[in-house]
Each structure stands twice: as structure tokens, then as C-alpha cells.
PDB file of C-alpha atoms in Angstrom:
ATOM      1  CA  MET Q   1       5.966   1.137   9.889  1.00 48.00           C
ATOM      2  CA  MET Q   2       3.882   3.017  12.446  1.00 47.00           C
ATOM      3  CA  THR Q   3       3.262   6.749  12.000  1.00 48.00           C
ATOM      4  CA  THR Q   4       3.189   8.803  15.165  1.00 47.00           C
ATOM      5  CA  ALA Q   5       0.499  11.252  13.934  1.00 50.00           C
ATOM      6  CA  THR Q   6      -2.228   8.807  13.041  1.00 52.00           C
ATOM      7  CA  ASN Q   7      -1.059   5.654  14.746  1.00 55.00           C
ATOM      8  CA  THR Q   8      -1.886   3.549  11.736  1.00 60.00           C
ATOM      9  CA  ARG Q   9       0.295   1.257   9.601  1.00 63.00           C
ATOM     10  CA  GLU Q  10       1.319   2.478   6.184  1.00 70.00           C
ATOM     11  CA  VAL Q  11       0.727  -0.312   3.716  1.00 65.00           C
ATOM     12  CA  GLU Q  12       1.927  -0.331   0.137  1.00 71.00           C
ATOM     13  CA  ALA Q  13      -0.998  -1.016  -2.238  1.00 69.00           C
ATOM     14  CA  SER Q  14      -0.932  -4.272  -4.096  1.00 73.00           C
ATOM     15  CA  PRO Q  15      -1.033  -3.913  -7.882  1.00 74.00           C
ATOM     16  CA  LEU Q  16      -4.390  -4.803  -9.445  1.00 74.00           C
ATOM     17  CA  PRO Q  17      -4.459  -8.013 -11.424  1.00 77.00           C
ATOM     18  CA  GLU Q  18      -4.245  -7.599 -15.162  1.00 84.00           C
ATOM     19  CA  ASP Q  19      -6.790 -10.290 -15.805  1.00 88.00           C
ATOM     20  CA  GLU Q  20     -10.167  -8.549 -16.437  1.00 92.00           C
ATOM     21  CA  ASN Q  21     -12.013 -11.577 -15.105  1.00 92.00           C
ATOM     22  CA  LEU Q  22     -10.227 -11.460 -11.787  1.00 92.00           C
ATOM     23  CA  LEU Q  23     -10.939  -7.738 -11.598  1.00 92.00           C
ATOM     24  CA  ARG Q  24     -14.648  -8.334 -12.352  1.00 92.00           C
ATOM     25  CA  ILE Q  25     -15.021 -11.146  -9.804  1.00 91.00           C
ATOM     26  CA  GLY Q  26     -13.386  -8.941  -7.136  1.00 91.00           C
ATOM     27  CA  GLN Q  27     -15.606  -6.006  -7.968  1.00 92.00           C
ATOM     28  CA  VAL Q  28     -18.723  -8.162  -7.971  1.00 92.00           C
ATOM     29  CA  MET Q  29     -17.818  -9.679  -4.645  1.00 91.00           C
ATOM     30  CA  THR Q  30     -17.570  -6.144  -3.206  1.00 90.00           C
ATOM     31  CA  ARG Q  31     -20.947  -5.212  -4.601  1.00 89.00           C
ATOM     32  CA  MET Q  32     -22.555  -8.436  -3.249  1.00 87.00           C
ATOM     33  CA  ARG Q  33     -20.951  -7.882   0.195  1.00 85.00           C
ATOM     34  CA  LEU Q  34     -22.447  -4.393   0.331  1.00 84.00           C
ATOM     35  CA  MET Q  35     -25.900  -5.681  -0.664  1.00 79.00           C
ATOM     36  CA  THR Q  36     -25.887  -8.605   1.705  1.00 79.00           C
ATOM     37  CA  GLY Q  37     -24.462  -6.409   4.405  1.00 73.00           C
ATOM     38  CA  ARG Q  38     -27.692  -4.446   4.429  1.00 78.00           C
ATOM     39  CA  ARG Q  39     -29.440  -7.772   5.247  1.00 81.00           C
ATOM     40  CA  MET Q  40     -32.589  -6.932   3.295  1.00 79.00           C
ATOM     41  CA  ILE Q  41     -33.861 -10.524   3.170  1.00 79.00           C
ATOM     42  CA  GLY Q  42     -33.575 -10.750   6.975  1.00 79.00           C
ATOM     43  CA  ARG Q  43     -35.209  -7.484   7.524  1.00 81.00           C
ATOM     44  CA  LEU Q  44     -38.182  -8.502   5.397  1.00 79.00           C
ATOM     45  CA  ALA Q  45     -38.547 -11.773   7.240  1.00 76.00           C
ATOM     46  CA  ILE Q  46     -38.508 -10.047  10.619  1.00 78.00           C
ATOM     47  CA  GLN Q  47     -41.040  -7.506   9.448  1.00 82.00           C
ATOM     48  CA  ASN Q  48     -43.385 -10.227   8.132  1.00 79.00           C
ATOM     49  CA  VAL Q  49     -43.124 -12.761  10.954  1.00 78.00           C
ATOM     50  CA  ALA Q  50     -41.594 -11.365  14.138  1.00 77.00           C
ATOM     51  CA  PRO Q  51     -41.392  -7.542  14.386  1.00 82.00           C
ATOM     52  CA  GLY Q  52     -39.043  -6.530  17.204  1.00 82.00           C
ATOM     53  CA  LEU Q  53     -36.435  -9.184  16.630  1.00 81.00           C
ATOM     54  CA  GLU Q  54     -32.913  -8.120  15.694  1.00 86.00           C
ATOM     55  CA  LEU Q  55     -30.693  -9.312  12.812  1.00 84.00           C
ATOM     56  CA  SER Q  56     -28.387 -10.997  15.377  1.00 86.00           C
ATOM     57  CA  HIS Q  57     -31.342 -13.213  16.311  1.00 89.00           C
ATOM     58  CA  LEU Q  58     -31.547 -14.421  12.701  1.00 87.00           C
ATOM     59  CA  ASP Q  59     -27.829 -15.292  12.867  1.00 89.00           C
ATOM     60  CA  VAL Q  60     -28.597 -17.475  15.862  1.00 93.00           C
ATOM     61  CA  ILE Q  61     -31.556 -19.127  14.098  1.00 92.00           C
ATOM     62  CA  ASP Q  62     -29.379 -19.962  11.149  1.00 90.00           C
ATOM     63  CA  ALA Q  63     -26.639 -21.261  13.440  1.00 93.00           C
ATOM     64  CA  VAL Q  64     -29.155 -23.579  15.140  1.00 95.00           C
ATOM     65  CA  ARG Q  65     -30.444 -24.751  11.770  1.00 92.00           C
ATOM     66  CA  ARG Q  66     -26.930 -25.600  10.553  1.00 90.00           C
ATOM     67  CA  ALA Q  67     -25.760 -27.197  13.807  1.00 93.00           C
ATOM     68  CA  GLU Q  68     -28.882 -29.391  14.096  1.00 91.00           C
ATOM     69  CA  GLU Q  69     -27.714 -31.341  11.103  1.00 89.00           C
ATOM     70  CA  ALA Q  70     -24.722 -32.584  13.208  1.00 89.00           C
ATOM     71  CA  GLY Q  71     -26.746 -33.225  16.411  1.00 90.00           C
ATOM     72  CA  GLU Q  72     -27.843 -31.324  19.466  1.00 92.00           C
ATOM     73  CA  VAL Q  73     -27.150 -27.607  19.728  1.00 95.00           C
ATOM     74  CA  THR Q  74     -25.780 -25.939  22.806  1.00 95.00           C
ATOM     75  CA  VAL Q  75     -25.038 -22.264  23.511  1.00 95.00           C
ATOM     76  CA  GLY Q  76     -21.361 -23.168  23.110  1.00 94.00           C
ATOM     77  CA  THR Q  77     -22.078 -24.542  19.622  1.00 94.00           C
ATOM     78  CA  ILE Q  78     -23.856 -21.266  18.696  1.00 96.00           C
ATOM     79  CA  ALA Q  79     -20.900 -19.248  19.997  1.00 95.00           C
ATOM     80  CA  ASP Q  80     -18.448 -21.305  17.974  1.00 93.00           C
ATOM     81  CA  ILE Q  81     -20.471 -21.025  14.758  1.00 92.00           C
ATOM     82  CA  LEU Q  82     -20.920 -17.275  15.146  1.00 92.00           C
ATOM     83  CA  ARG Q  83     -17.479 -16.674  16.539  1.00 89.00           C
ATOM     84  CA  ILE Q  84     -18.740 -14.741  19.474  1.00 94.00           C
ATOM     85  CA  ASP Q  85     -18.095 -14.977  23.169  1.00 95.00           C
ATOM     86  CA  PRO Q  86     -20.090 -17.687  24.903  1.00 94.00           C
ATOM     87  CA  SER Q  87     -21.578 -15.174  27.382  1.00 96.00           C
ATOM     88  CA  ARG Q  88     -22.876 -13.067  24.483  1.00 95.00           C
ATOM     89  CA  ALA Q  89     -24.339 -16.156  22.821  1.00 95.00           C
ATOM     90  CA  SER Q  90     -26.006 -17.071  26.130  1.00 96.00           C
ATOM     91  CA  ARG Q  91     -27.557 -13.545  26.387  1.00 95.00           C
ATOM     92  CA  ILE Q  92     -28.864 -13.702  22.840  1.00 95.00           C
ATOM     93  CA  VAL Q  93     -30.301 -17.192  23.352  1.00 96.00           C
ATOM     94  CA  ALA Q  94     -31.946 -16.010  26.625  1.00 96.00           C
ATOM     95  CA  GLU Q  95     -33.606 -13.083  24.681  1.00 94.00           C
ATOM     96  CA  MET Q  96     -34.835 -15.477  22.043  1.00 94.00           C
ATOM     97  CA  VAL Q  97     -36.195 -17.925  24.633  1.00 96.00           C
ATOM     98  CA  THR Q  98     -38.079 -14.993  26.190  1.00 94.00           C
ATOM     99  CA  ARG Q  99     -39.473 -13.949  22.800  1.00 91.00           C
ATOM    100  CA  GLY Q 100     -40.582 -17.554  22.019  1.00 93.00           C
ATOM    101  CA  VAL Q 101     -38.201 -18.174  19.133  1.00 93.00           C
ATOM    102  CA  LEU Q 102     -36.065 -20.783  20.896  1.00 96.00           C
ATOM    103  CA  ARG Q 103     -36.541 -23.071  23.837  1.00 96.00           C
ATOM    104  CA  ARG Q 104     -34.164 -24.882  26.106  1.00 96.00           C
ATOM    105  CA  LYS Q 105     -34.537 -28.576  26.865  1.00 94.00           C
ATOM    106  CA  ALA Q 106     -32.570 -31.409  28.421  1.00 92.00           C
ATOM    107  CA  SER Q 107     -30.255 -33.274  26.120  1.00 90.00           C
ATOM    108  CA  GLN Q 108     -31.441 -36.696  25.042  1.00 89.00           C
ATOM    109  CA  ALA Q 109     -27.817 -37.908  25.183  1.00 88.00           C
ATOM    110  CA  ASP Q 110     -26.981 -36.482  28.614  1.00 87.00           C
ATOM    111  CA  ALA Q 111     -29.814 -35.064  30.772  1.00 85.00           C
ATOM    112  CA  ARG Q 112     -27.330 -32.847  32.613  1.00 87.00           C
ATOM    113  CA  ARG Q 113     -26.724 -30.875  29.483  1.00 90.00           C
ATOM    114  CA  ILE Q 114     -29.136 -28.215  28.117  1.00 93.00           C
ATOM    115  CA  VAL Q 115     -29.672 -27.890  24.410  1.00 95.00           C
ATOM    116  CA  VAL Q 116     -31.410 -25.314  22.289  1.00 96.00           C
ATOM    117  CA  VAL Q 117     -34.145 -25.951  19.721  1.00 95.00           C
ATOM    118  CA  LEU Q 118     -36.356 -23.806  17.489  1.00 95.00           C
ATOM    119  CA  THR Q 119     -39.969 -23.275  18.536  1.00 95.00           C
ATOM    120  CA  ALA Q 120     -42.834 -23.123  16.033  1.00 95.00           C
ATOM    121  CA  LEU Q 121     -42.253 -19.374  15.791  1.00 92.00           C
ATOM    122  CA  GLY Q 122     -38.501 -19.927  15.138  1.00 91.00           C
ATOM    123  CA  GLN Q 123     -39.371 -22.434  12.429  1.00 92.00           C
ATOM    124  CA  ARG Q 124     -41.857 -19.998  10.845  1.00 90.00           C
ATOM    125  CA  LEU Q 125     -39.232 -17.285  10.805  1.00 86.00           C
ATOM    126  CA  LEU Q 126     -36.682 -19.628   9.253  1.00 87.00           C
ATOM    127  CA  ALA Q 127     -39.248 -20.578   6.593  1.00 89.00           C
ATOM    128  CA  GLU Q 128     -39.958 -16.907   5.903  1.00 86.00           C
ATOM    129  CA  ILE Q 129     -36.245 -16.121   5.551  1.00 83.00           C
ATOM    130  CA  GLN Q 130     -35.956 -18.954   3.071  1.00 86.00           C
ATOM    131  CA  ALA Q 131     -39.071 -17.888   1.121  1.00 88.00           C
ATOM    132  CA  GLN Q 132     -37.815 -14.336   0.877  1.00 84.00           C
ATOM    133  CA  LYS Q 133     -34.347 -15.556  -0.320  1.00 83.00           C
ATOM    134  CA  PHE Q 134     -35.883 -17.858  -2.977  1.00 90.00           C
ATOM    135  CA  SER Q 135     -38.224 -15.206  -4.137  1.00 89.00           C
ATOM    136  CA  VAL Q 136     -35.333 -12.774  -4.684  1.00 86.00           C
ATOM    137  CA  ILE Q 137     -33.290 -15.476  -6.489  1.00 90.00           C
ATOM    138  CA  GLU Q 138     -36.238 -16.481  -8.691  1.00 95.00           C
ATOM    139  CA  SER Q 139     -36.866 -12.905  -9.701  1.00 92.00           C
ATOM    140  CA  ILE Q 140     -33.129 -12.505 -10.640  1.00 92.00           C
ATOM    141  CA  ILE Q 141     -32.914 -15.617 -12.836  1.00 96.00           C
ATOM    142  CA  ALA Q 142     -36.468 -15.495 -14.251  1.00 97.00           C
ATOM    143  CA  ASP Q 143     -35.265 -14.744 -17.724  1.00 98.00           C
ATOM    144  CA  TRP Q 144     -32.135 -16.986 -17.625  1.00 98.00           C
ATOM    145  CA  SER Q 145     -32.037 -20.243 -19.577  1.00 98.00           C
ATOM    146  CA  THR Q 146     -32.171 -23.564 -17.677  1.00 98.00           C
ATOM    147  CA  GLU Q 147     -28.629 -24.273 -18.759  1.00 98.00           C
ATOM    148  CA  ASP Q 148     -27.430 -20.869 -17.444  1.00 98.00           C
ATOM    149  CA  VAL Q 149     -29.125 -21.464 -14.072  1.00 97.00           C
ATOM    150  CA  GLU Q 150     -27.603 -24.929 -13.771  1.00 98.00           C
ATOM    151  CA  ALA Q 151     -24.115 -23.748 -14.801  1.00 97.00           C
ATOM    152  CA  PHE Q 152     -24.231 -20.764 -12.432  1.00 97.00           C
ATOM    153  CA  SER Q 153     -25.510 -22.843  -9.454  1.00 97.00           C
ATOM    154  CA  LEU Q 154     -22.622 -25.294  -9.882  1.00 97.00           C
ATOM    155  CA  LEU Q 155     -19.955 -22.637 -10.480  1.00 97.00           C
ATOM    156  CA  PHE Q 156     -21.194 -20.430  -7.625  1.00 96.00           C
ATOM    157  CA  ASP Q 157     -21.140 -23.393  -5.262  1.00 95.00           C
ATOM    158  CA  ARG Q 158     -17.642 -24.317  -6.422  1.00 96.00           C
ATOM    159  CA  PHE Q 159     -16.467 -20.707  -5.975  1.00 94.00           C
ATOM    160  CA  VAL Q 160     -17.932 -20.219  -2.508  1.00 91.00           C
ATOM    161  CA  GLY Q 161     -16.646 -23.635  -1.412  1.00 92.00           C
ATOM    162  CA  GLY Q 162     -13.201 -22.684  -2.529  1.00 94.00           C
ATOM    163  CA  TYR Q 163     -13.509 -19.314  -0.790  1.00 89.00           C
ATOM    164  CA  GLU Q 164     -14.499 -21.106   2.435  1.00 87.00           C
ATOM    165  CA  ARG Q 165     -11.542 -23.522   2.165  1.00 91.00           C
ATOM    166  CA  VAL Q 166      -9.023 -20.667   1.603  1.00 92.00           C
ATOM    167  CA  PHE Q 167     -10.464 -18.632   4.414  1.00 85.00           C
ATOM    168  CA  GLN Q 168     -10.456 -21.564   6.847  1.00 85.00           C
ATOM    169  CA  ALA Q 169      -6.815 -22.444   5.940  1.00 89.00           C
ATOM    170  CA  ARG Q 170      -5.762 -18.818   6.465  1.00 86.00           C
ATOM    171  CA  ILE Q 171      -7.616 -18.672   9.871  1.00 83.00           C
ATOM    172  CA  LYS Q 172      -5.770 -21.860  10.919  1.00 81.00           C
ATOM    173  CA  GLU Q 173      -2.439 -20.320   9.849  1.00 85.00           C
ATOM    174  CA  THR Q 174      -3.040 -17.232  12.063  1.00 81.00           C
ATOM    175  CA  ASP Q 175      -4.437 -19.284  15.008  1.00 76.00           C
ATOM    176  CA  GLY Q 176      -1.815 -21.904  14.941  1.00 65.00           C
TER     177      GLY Q 176
END
């Protein structure tokens, strides 16, 4: 139902689950989202390797890294992964080429097509992001037992994998 004064939908609140574990997981997910939303690891990597880059540049670097596993990376591939308009992806890639983080080259499969690859600076930045991330993780689990680390890594992977599957299924429902 639309209200005329505020032009927002009134939504009835869902009841909270009674299961304490579900409540805890939901609350922890919110805390983690707030912490990762501040992108501290990315900010540290930029500061250490490439001052002047923006966080959106790190998103592109990560998209290139992930897409390279499946083959050549185009601006369209980057746009799809980041769910942004191809023209925005093209502008960001152009900035990163100018800054020496990415370079364009002809596709090995079809010389008429242009692909994007990381330069040495881009690879250094990616390595710094990973080093910062592992440093943070190592400091968090430093006093955990080997068994706890193993169990958490497996359960966390299983949880996030399930989250991705549910999210993708719901996206397909709304797109389709």
C-alpha cells in the first residue's frame, strides 16, 4: 500500500526466528557486511601499492582475476561480473589502462576482439590485497585450534556457497 505523504510502501515486519542460532547468524552477517562494506583491506592495499586508485578499480581487478580462470576477459565480461553498465565498465577499464594497472591486447582466439589483462602493477596490487586479507585472517585465527580452523573453513565455504545459490536462484526468479 502506498502512502501519499511519504511515497513509500508500508511493509509488515516479519517475526524474528525463535531459533537463537538463526538470530546469531543473521546478526553476525550484518556485522560482517558493515565491516566489509568499509573495505579496509582494499584501502590498505591501495595505500601500500597504488595511491590514487579507487575501490571500484579493485573490483575490476578482482573481476579480471576471476574471469581469467575461464578464458579471455573483455570489458563486457567485467560489466557482467560487476553487474554494471558496459559503458561504465569501459570507462573504468580506460582509467585503469591510463594508470598502468590493466592493458588491452588483441585476443588470441579472434584478433578482432580486444581483451583486458593485468599489468605487473595490477598483479602487485592483487598480491597486496591477498596479503592484507591473509594477514587479517591469520591474526583472527591465531589462537584457534587446527581443528577449529579446518571446521570453520569448511562450514564457512558451505554457508557462503549456499548463500550464493539461493541468491542466484532468487535473481533468476525476478529476471525470468
